[in-house]
Coordinates of C-alpha atoms and ligand atoms in Angstrom, one line a residue:
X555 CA 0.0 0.0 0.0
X556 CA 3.1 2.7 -0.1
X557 CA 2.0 3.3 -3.8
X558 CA -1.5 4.6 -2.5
X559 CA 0.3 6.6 0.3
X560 CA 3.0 7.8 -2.1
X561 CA 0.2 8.9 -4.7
X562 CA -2.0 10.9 -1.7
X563 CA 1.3 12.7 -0.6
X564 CA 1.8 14.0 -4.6
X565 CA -1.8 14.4 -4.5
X566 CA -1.6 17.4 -2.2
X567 CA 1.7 18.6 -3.4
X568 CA -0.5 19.4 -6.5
X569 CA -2.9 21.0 -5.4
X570 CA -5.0 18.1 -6.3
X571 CA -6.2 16.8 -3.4
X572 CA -10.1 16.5 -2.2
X573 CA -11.6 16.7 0.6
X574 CA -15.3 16.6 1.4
X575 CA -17.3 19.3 3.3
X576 CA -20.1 17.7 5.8
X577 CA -23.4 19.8 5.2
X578 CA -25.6 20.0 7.5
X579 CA -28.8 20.3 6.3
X580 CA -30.5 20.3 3.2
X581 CA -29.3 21.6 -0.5
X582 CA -29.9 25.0 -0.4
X583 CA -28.5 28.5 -1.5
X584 CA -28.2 29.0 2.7
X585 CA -26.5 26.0 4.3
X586 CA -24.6 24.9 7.2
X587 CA -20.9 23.6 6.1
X588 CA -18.2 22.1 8.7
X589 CA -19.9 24.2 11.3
X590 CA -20.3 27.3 9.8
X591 CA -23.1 29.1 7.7
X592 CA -22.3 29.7 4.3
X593 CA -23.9 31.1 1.3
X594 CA -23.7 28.6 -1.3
X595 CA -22.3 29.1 -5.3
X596 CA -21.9 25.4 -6.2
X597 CA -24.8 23.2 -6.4
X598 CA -26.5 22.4 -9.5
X599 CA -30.1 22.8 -7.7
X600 CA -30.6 25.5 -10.0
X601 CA -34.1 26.1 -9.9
X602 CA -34.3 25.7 -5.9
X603 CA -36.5 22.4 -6.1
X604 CA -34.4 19.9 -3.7
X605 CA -36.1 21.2 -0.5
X606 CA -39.6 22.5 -2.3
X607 CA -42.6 21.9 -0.1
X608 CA -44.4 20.3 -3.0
X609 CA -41.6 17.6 -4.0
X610 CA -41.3 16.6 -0.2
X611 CA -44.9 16.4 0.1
X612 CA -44.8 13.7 -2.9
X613 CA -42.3 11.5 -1.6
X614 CA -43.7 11.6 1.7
X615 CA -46.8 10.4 0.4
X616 CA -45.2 7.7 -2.0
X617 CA -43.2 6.2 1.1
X618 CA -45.9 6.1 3.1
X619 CA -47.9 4.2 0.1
X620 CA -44.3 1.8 -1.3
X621 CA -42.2 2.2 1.9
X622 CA -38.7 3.0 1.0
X623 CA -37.3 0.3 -1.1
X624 CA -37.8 -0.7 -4.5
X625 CA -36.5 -4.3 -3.6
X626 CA -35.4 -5.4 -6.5
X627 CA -34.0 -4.7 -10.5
X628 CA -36.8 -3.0 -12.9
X629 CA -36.9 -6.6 -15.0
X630 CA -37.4 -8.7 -11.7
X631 CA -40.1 -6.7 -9.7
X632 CA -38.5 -3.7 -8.8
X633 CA -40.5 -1.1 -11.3
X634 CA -43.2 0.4 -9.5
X635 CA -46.4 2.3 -10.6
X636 CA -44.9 5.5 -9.6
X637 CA -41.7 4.6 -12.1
X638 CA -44.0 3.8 -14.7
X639 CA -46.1 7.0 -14.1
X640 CA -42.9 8.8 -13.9
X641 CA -41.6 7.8 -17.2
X642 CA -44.6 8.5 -18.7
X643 CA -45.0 12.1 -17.6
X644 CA -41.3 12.1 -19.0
X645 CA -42.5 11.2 -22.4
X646 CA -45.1 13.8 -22.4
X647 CA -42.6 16.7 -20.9
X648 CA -40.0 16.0 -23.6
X649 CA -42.4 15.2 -26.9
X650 CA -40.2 11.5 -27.1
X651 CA -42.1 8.5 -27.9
X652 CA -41.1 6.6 -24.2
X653 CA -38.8 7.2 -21.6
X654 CA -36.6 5.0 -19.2
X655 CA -35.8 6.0 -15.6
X656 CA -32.1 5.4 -14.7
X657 CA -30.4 5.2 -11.0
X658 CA -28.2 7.7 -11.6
X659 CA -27.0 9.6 -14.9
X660 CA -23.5 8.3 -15.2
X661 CA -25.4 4.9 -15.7
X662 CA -27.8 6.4 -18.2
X663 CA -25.0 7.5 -20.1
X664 CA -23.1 4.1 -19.6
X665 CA -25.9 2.1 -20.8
X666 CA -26.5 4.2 -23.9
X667 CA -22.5 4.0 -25.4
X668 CA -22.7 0.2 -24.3
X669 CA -26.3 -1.0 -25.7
X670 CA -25.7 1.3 -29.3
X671 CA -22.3 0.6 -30.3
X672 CA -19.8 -2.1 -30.1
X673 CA -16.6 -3.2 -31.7
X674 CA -16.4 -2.0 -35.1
X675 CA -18.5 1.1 -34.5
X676 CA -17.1 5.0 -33.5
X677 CA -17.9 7.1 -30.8
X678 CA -17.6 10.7 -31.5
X679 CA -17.6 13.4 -28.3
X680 CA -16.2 16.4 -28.1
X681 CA -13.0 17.0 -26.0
X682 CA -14.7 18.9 -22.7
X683 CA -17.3 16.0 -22.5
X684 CA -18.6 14.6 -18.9
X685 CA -16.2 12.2 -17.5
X686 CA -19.5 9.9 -17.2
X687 CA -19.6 10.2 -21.8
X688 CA -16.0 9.4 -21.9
X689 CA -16.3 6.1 -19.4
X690 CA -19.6 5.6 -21.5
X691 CA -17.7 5.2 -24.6
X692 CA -14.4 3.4 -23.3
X693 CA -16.6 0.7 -22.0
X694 CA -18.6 0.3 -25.0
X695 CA -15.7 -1.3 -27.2
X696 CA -16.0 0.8 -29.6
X697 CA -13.3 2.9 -31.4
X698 CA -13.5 6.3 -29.6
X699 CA -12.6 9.9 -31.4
X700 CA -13.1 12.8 -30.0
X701 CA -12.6 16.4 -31.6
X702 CA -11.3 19.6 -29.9
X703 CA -14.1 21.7 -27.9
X704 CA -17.3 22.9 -30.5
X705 CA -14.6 22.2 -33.4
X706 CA -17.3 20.3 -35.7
X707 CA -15.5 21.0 -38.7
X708 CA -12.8 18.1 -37.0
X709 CA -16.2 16.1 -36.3
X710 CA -17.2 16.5 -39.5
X711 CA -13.5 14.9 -41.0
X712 CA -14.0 12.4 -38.0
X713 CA -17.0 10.9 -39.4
X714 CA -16.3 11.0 -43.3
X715 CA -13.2 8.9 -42.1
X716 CA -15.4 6.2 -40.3
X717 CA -18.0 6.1 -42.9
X718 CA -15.2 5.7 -45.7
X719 CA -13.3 2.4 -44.0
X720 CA -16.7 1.5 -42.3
X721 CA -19.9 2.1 -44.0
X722 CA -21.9 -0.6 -42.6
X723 CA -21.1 0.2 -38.7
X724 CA -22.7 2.7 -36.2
X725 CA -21.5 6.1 -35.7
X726 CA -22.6 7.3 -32.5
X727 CA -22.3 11.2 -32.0
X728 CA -21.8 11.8 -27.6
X729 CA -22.4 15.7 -26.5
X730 CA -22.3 17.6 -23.4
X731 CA -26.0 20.4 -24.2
X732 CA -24.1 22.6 -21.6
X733 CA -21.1 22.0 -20.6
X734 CA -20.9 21.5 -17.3
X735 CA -17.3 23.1 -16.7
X736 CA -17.6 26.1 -19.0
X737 CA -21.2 26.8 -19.3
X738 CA -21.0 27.0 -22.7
X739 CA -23.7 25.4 -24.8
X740 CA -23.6 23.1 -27.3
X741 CA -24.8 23.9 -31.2
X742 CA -27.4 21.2 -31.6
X743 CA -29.0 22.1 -34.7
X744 CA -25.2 21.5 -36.5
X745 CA -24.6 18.7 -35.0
X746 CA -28.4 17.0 -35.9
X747 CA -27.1 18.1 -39.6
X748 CA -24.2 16.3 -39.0
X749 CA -25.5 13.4 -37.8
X750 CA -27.6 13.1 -40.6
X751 CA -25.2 13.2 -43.3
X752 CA -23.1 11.2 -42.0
X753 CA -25.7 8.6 -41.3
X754 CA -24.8 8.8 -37.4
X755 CA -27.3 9.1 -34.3
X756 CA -27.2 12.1 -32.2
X757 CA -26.9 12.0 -28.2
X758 CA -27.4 14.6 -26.1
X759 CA -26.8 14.9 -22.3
X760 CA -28.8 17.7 -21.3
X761 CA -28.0 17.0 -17.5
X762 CA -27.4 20.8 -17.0
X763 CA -30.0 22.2 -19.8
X764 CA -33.3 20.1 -18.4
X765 CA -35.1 22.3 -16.4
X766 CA -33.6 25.4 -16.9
X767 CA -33.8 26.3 -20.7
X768 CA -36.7 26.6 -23.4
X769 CA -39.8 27.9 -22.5
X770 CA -41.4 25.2 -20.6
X771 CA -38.0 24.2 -19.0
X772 CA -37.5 20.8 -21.6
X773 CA -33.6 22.1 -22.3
X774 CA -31.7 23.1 -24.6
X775 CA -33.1 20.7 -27.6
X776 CA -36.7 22.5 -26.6
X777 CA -34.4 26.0 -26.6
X778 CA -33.2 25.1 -29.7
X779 CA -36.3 23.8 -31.2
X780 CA -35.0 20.4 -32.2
X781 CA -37.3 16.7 -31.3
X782 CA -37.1 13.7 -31.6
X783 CA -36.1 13.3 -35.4
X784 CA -33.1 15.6 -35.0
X785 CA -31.9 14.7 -31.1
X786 CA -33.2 11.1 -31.6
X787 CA -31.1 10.0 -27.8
X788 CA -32.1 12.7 -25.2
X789 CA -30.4 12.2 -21.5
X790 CA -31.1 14.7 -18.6
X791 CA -30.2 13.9 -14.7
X792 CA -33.3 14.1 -12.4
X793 CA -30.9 15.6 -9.5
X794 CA -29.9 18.9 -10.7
X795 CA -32.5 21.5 -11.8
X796 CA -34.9 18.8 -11.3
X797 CA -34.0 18.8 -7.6
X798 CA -34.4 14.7 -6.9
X799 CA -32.0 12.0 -7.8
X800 CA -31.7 10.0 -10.9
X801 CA -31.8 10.2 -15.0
X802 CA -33.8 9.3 -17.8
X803 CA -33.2 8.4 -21.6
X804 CA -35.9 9.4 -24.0
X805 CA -36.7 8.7 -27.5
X806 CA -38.4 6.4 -30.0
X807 CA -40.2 2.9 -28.8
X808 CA -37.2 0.7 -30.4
X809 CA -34.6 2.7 -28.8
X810 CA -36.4 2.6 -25.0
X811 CA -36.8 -1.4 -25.4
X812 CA -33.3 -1.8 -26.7
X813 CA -31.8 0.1 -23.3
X814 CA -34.4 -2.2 -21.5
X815 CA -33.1 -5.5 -22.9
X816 CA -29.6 -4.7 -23.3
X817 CA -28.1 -1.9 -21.1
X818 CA -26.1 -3.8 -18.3
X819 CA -26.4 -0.6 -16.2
X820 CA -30.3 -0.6 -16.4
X821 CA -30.5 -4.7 -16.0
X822 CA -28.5 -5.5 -12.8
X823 CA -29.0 -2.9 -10.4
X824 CA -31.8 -2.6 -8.5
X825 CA -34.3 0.0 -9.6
X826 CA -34.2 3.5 -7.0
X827 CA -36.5 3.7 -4.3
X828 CA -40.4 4.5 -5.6
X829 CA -40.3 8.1 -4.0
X830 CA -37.9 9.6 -5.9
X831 CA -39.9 8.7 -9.1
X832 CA -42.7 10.0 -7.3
X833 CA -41.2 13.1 -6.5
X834 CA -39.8 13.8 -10.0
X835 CA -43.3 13.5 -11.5
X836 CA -44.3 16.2 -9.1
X837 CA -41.3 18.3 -10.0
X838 CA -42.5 18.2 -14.1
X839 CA -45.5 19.9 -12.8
X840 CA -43.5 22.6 -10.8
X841 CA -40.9 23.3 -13.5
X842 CA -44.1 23.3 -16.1
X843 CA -46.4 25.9 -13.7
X844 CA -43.3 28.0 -11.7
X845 CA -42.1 29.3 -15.2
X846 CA -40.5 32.3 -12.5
X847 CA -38.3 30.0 -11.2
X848 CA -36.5 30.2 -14.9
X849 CA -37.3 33.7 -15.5
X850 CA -34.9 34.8 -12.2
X851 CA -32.5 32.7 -12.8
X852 CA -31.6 34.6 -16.2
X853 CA -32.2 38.1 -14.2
X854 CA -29.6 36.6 -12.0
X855 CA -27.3 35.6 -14.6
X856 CA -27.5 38.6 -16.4
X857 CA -26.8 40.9 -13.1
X858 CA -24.1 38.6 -12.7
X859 CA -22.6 39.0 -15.6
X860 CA -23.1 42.9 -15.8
X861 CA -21.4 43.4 -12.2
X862 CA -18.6 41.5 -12.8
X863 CA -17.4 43.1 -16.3
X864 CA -18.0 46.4 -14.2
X865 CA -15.7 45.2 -11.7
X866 CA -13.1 43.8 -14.0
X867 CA -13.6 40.1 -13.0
X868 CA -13.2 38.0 -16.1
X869 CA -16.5 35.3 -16.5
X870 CA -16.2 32.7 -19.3
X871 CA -18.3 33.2 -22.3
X872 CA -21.2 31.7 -21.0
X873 CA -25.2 32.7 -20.8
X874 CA -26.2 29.8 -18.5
X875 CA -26.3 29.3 -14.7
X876 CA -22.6 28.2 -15.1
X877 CA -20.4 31.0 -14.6
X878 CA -16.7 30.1 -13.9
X879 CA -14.2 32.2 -13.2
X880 CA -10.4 30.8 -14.9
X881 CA -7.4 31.0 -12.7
X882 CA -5.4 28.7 -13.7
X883 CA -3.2 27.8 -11.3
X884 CA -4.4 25.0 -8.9
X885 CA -3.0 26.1 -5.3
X886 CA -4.1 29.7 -6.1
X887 CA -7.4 28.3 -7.1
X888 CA -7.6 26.4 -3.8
X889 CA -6.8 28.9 -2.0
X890 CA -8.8 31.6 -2.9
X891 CA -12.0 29.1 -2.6
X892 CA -10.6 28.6 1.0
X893 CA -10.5 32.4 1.7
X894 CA -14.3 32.8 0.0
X895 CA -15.2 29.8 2.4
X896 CA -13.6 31.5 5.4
X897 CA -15.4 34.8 4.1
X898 CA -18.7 32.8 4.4
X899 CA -18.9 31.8 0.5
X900 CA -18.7 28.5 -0.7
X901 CA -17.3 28.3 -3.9
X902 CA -15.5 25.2 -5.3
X903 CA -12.5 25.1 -7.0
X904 CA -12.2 22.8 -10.0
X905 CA -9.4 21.4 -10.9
X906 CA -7.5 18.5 -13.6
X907 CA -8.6 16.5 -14.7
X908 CA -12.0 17.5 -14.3
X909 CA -10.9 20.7 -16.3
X910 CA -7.4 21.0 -18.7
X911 CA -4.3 21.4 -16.8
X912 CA -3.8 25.2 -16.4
X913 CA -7.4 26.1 -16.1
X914 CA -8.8 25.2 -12.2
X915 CA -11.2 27.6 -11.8
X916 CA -13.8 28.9 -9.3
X917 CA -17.0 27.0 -10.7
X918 CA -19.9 29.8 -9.6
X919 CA -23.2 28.3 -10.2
X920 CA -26.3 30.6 -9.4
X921 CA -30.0 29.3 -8.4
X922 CA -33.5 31.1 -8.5
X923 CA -33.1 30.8 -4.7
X924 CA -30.4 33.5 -4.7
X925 CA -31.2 37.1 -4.7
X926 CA -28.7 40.1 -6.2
X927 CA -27.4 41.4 -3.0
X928 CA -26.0 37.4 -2.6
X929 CA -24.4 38.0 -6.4
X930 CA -22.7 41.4 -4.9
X931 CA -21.4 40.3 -2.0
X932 CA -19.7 37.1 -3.7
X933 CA -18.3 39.6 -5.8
X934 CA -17.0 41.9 -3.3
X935 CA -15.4 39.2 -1.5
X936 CA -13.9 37.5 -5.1
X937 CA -12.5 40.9 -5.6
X938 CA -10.9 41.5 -2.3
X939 CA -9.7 38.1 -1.8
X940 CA -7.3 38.4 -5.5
Ligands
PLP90 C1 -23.9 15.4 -13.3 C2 -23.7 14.9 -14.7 C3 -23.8 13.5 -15.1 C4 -24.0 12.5 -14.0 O1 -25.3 12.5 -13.5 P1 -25.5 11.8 -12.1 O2 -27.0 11.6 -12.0 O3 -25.0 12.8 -11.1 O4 -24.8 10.5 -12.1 C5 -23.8 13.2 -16.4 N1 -23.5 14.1 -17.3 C6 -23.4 15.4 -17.0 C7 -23.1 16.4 -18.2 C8 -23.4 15.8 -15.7 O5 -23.2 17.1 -15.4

């Protein structure tokens, strides 16, 4: 075991090392970490659902109705009436054919690279992916490419290349909607053009769009206008804006039953308790009939955004609830998220290989729960603590 010891020692040399906070009560833009209240930048509870009266309410009910265990896989007897419901209510929400309720999203995304493409076939994903796309594709056997960040003139190369030396395999396109380090959003009616040329299938993880974006809060496809012809694999998470646990695929009836039959990650483990399903179905009708909850969010953003160019602190080119703040090295990164924290702000710091060496930044996320006296006083502190 010296090789572990020897690897947490360079760990912290770097910069590199984690550790975890202990919070102390429940997800919220006002929380209690290590001891000591703190206004929170850093959860992806965007629209201020995980503690909602409504969503509590729901699984309280469904627990006291299932109890708190599913008890076994969804194909054994695990797949309650409030999972079925749940995926249905899915289906309507996004305009897809069916939807399928996953534990958790990096399975969702595991079980799509692994039950569409095997040897023979390419994955295509750009280079600032979700670590949970690029396990996804280098467990799926499948020859994996992936193309510098939004550069889908590369893609575009990357695919004529495959189809040339293998016409008669599948070319499965992977993509970030947001991206979850930069904020940046993905152009989906390119890459639907590009699938289709190409003869490839389009997949997008819309874990940080769902929710948040297009009018009724369906994400960036619904933002962008785009169904289930031209994004025909949508993923979102269920425990970011969403506010619950959990992720869904959506799309046509042959892709749904494919998942079903073949996606190890969806098979053999056992299906999440009955509440949470329960509570997501209630948070479609919160996202659908709370359209404020979105509407602040951008007036946040955008008051953000303004204050900080005033004050000469340097956002990324981002219009989404993602709003990090580059600075590169990872011990100055560190530290200045310590001296927020100690300032009453938490604010993580990112760092490789989450994000490319030389980039660890301060990863501000806002939520309709903040107001913009919270935005000015981060800022304040950000620009006294540099
Ligand atoms: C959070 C996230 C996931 C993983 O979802 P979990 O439900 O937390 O496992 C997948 N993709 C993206 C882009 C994410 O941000």
């Amino acid at each position: 075991m010296k090789s572990l010891q020897d690897d947490l020692d360079q760990r912290r040399q770097q910069g590199l090392y984690h550790r975890r906070g202990v919070n102390q009560g429940p997800s919220s833009v006002h929380t209690r970490i290590d001891g000591r209240n703190v206004l929170s930048f850093c959860s992806n509870d965007y629209l201020g659902l995980a503690n909602h009266a409504a969503l509590r309410q729901a699984a309280i009910d469904a627990i006291e109705r299932f109890g708190v265990g599913s008890g076994s896989a969804h194909l054994v007897s695990g797949h309650s009436a409030l999972h079925h419901e749940c995926e249905q209510a899915l289906a309507e929400f996004t305009g897809r054919e069916r939807a399928l309720l996953f534990s958790t999203g990096y399975m969702a995304n595991l079980a799509v690279g692994s039950a569409l493409t095997g040897r023979g076939d390419a994955i295509f994903q750009d280079k600032l992916n979700h670590a949970s796309l690029i396990d996804a594709a280098q467990l799926s056997h499948a020859l994996f490419k992936r193309y510098p960040h939004q550069n889908l003139d590369r893609l575009d190369q990357q695919l004529s290349a495959h189809a040339a030396d293998h016409a008669e395999h599948n070319r499965l396109i992977m993509t970030d909607g947001v991206f979850s380090m930069d904020g940046d959003k993905a152009d989906l009616s390119e890459l639907a053009d590009l699938a289709r040329r190409h003869a490839a299938t389009l997949m997008v993880d819309d874990a940080h769009g769902f929710g948040v974006l297009g009018q009724q809060g369906g994400g960036l496809c619904d933002e962008q206008g785009l169904g289930q012809d031209a994004v025909p694999v949508l993923m979102a998470t269920l425990g970011k804006a969403v506010g619950v646990s959990g992720a869904f695929v959506a799309g046509s009836e042959v892709l749904i039953e494919s998942l079903i039959q073949r996606a190890r990650s969806y098979i053999y483990t056992t299906a999440s308790p009955p509440a949470l399903a329960a509570a997501v179905t209630r948070a479609l009708q919160v996202i659908r009939d709370e359209p404020w909850r979105r509407d602040k969010l951008q007036d946040l953003i955008a008051h953000l955004r303004l204050r900080a160019q005033a004050m000469g602190i340097h956002l990324m080119d981002s219009t989404t609830a993602i709003q990090p703040i580059i600075i590169g090295d990872n011990h100055t990164a560190v530290r200045l998220s310590r001296a927020l924290f100690e300032k009453g702000f938490h604010v993580p710091a990112i760092r490789p290989p989450t994000v490319p060496p030389g980039t660890a930044r301060l990863r501000v996320t806002l939520s309709a729960e903040h107001q913009t006296e919270d935005i000015d006083q981060l800022l304040r502190a950000i620009a006294d603590s540099r």
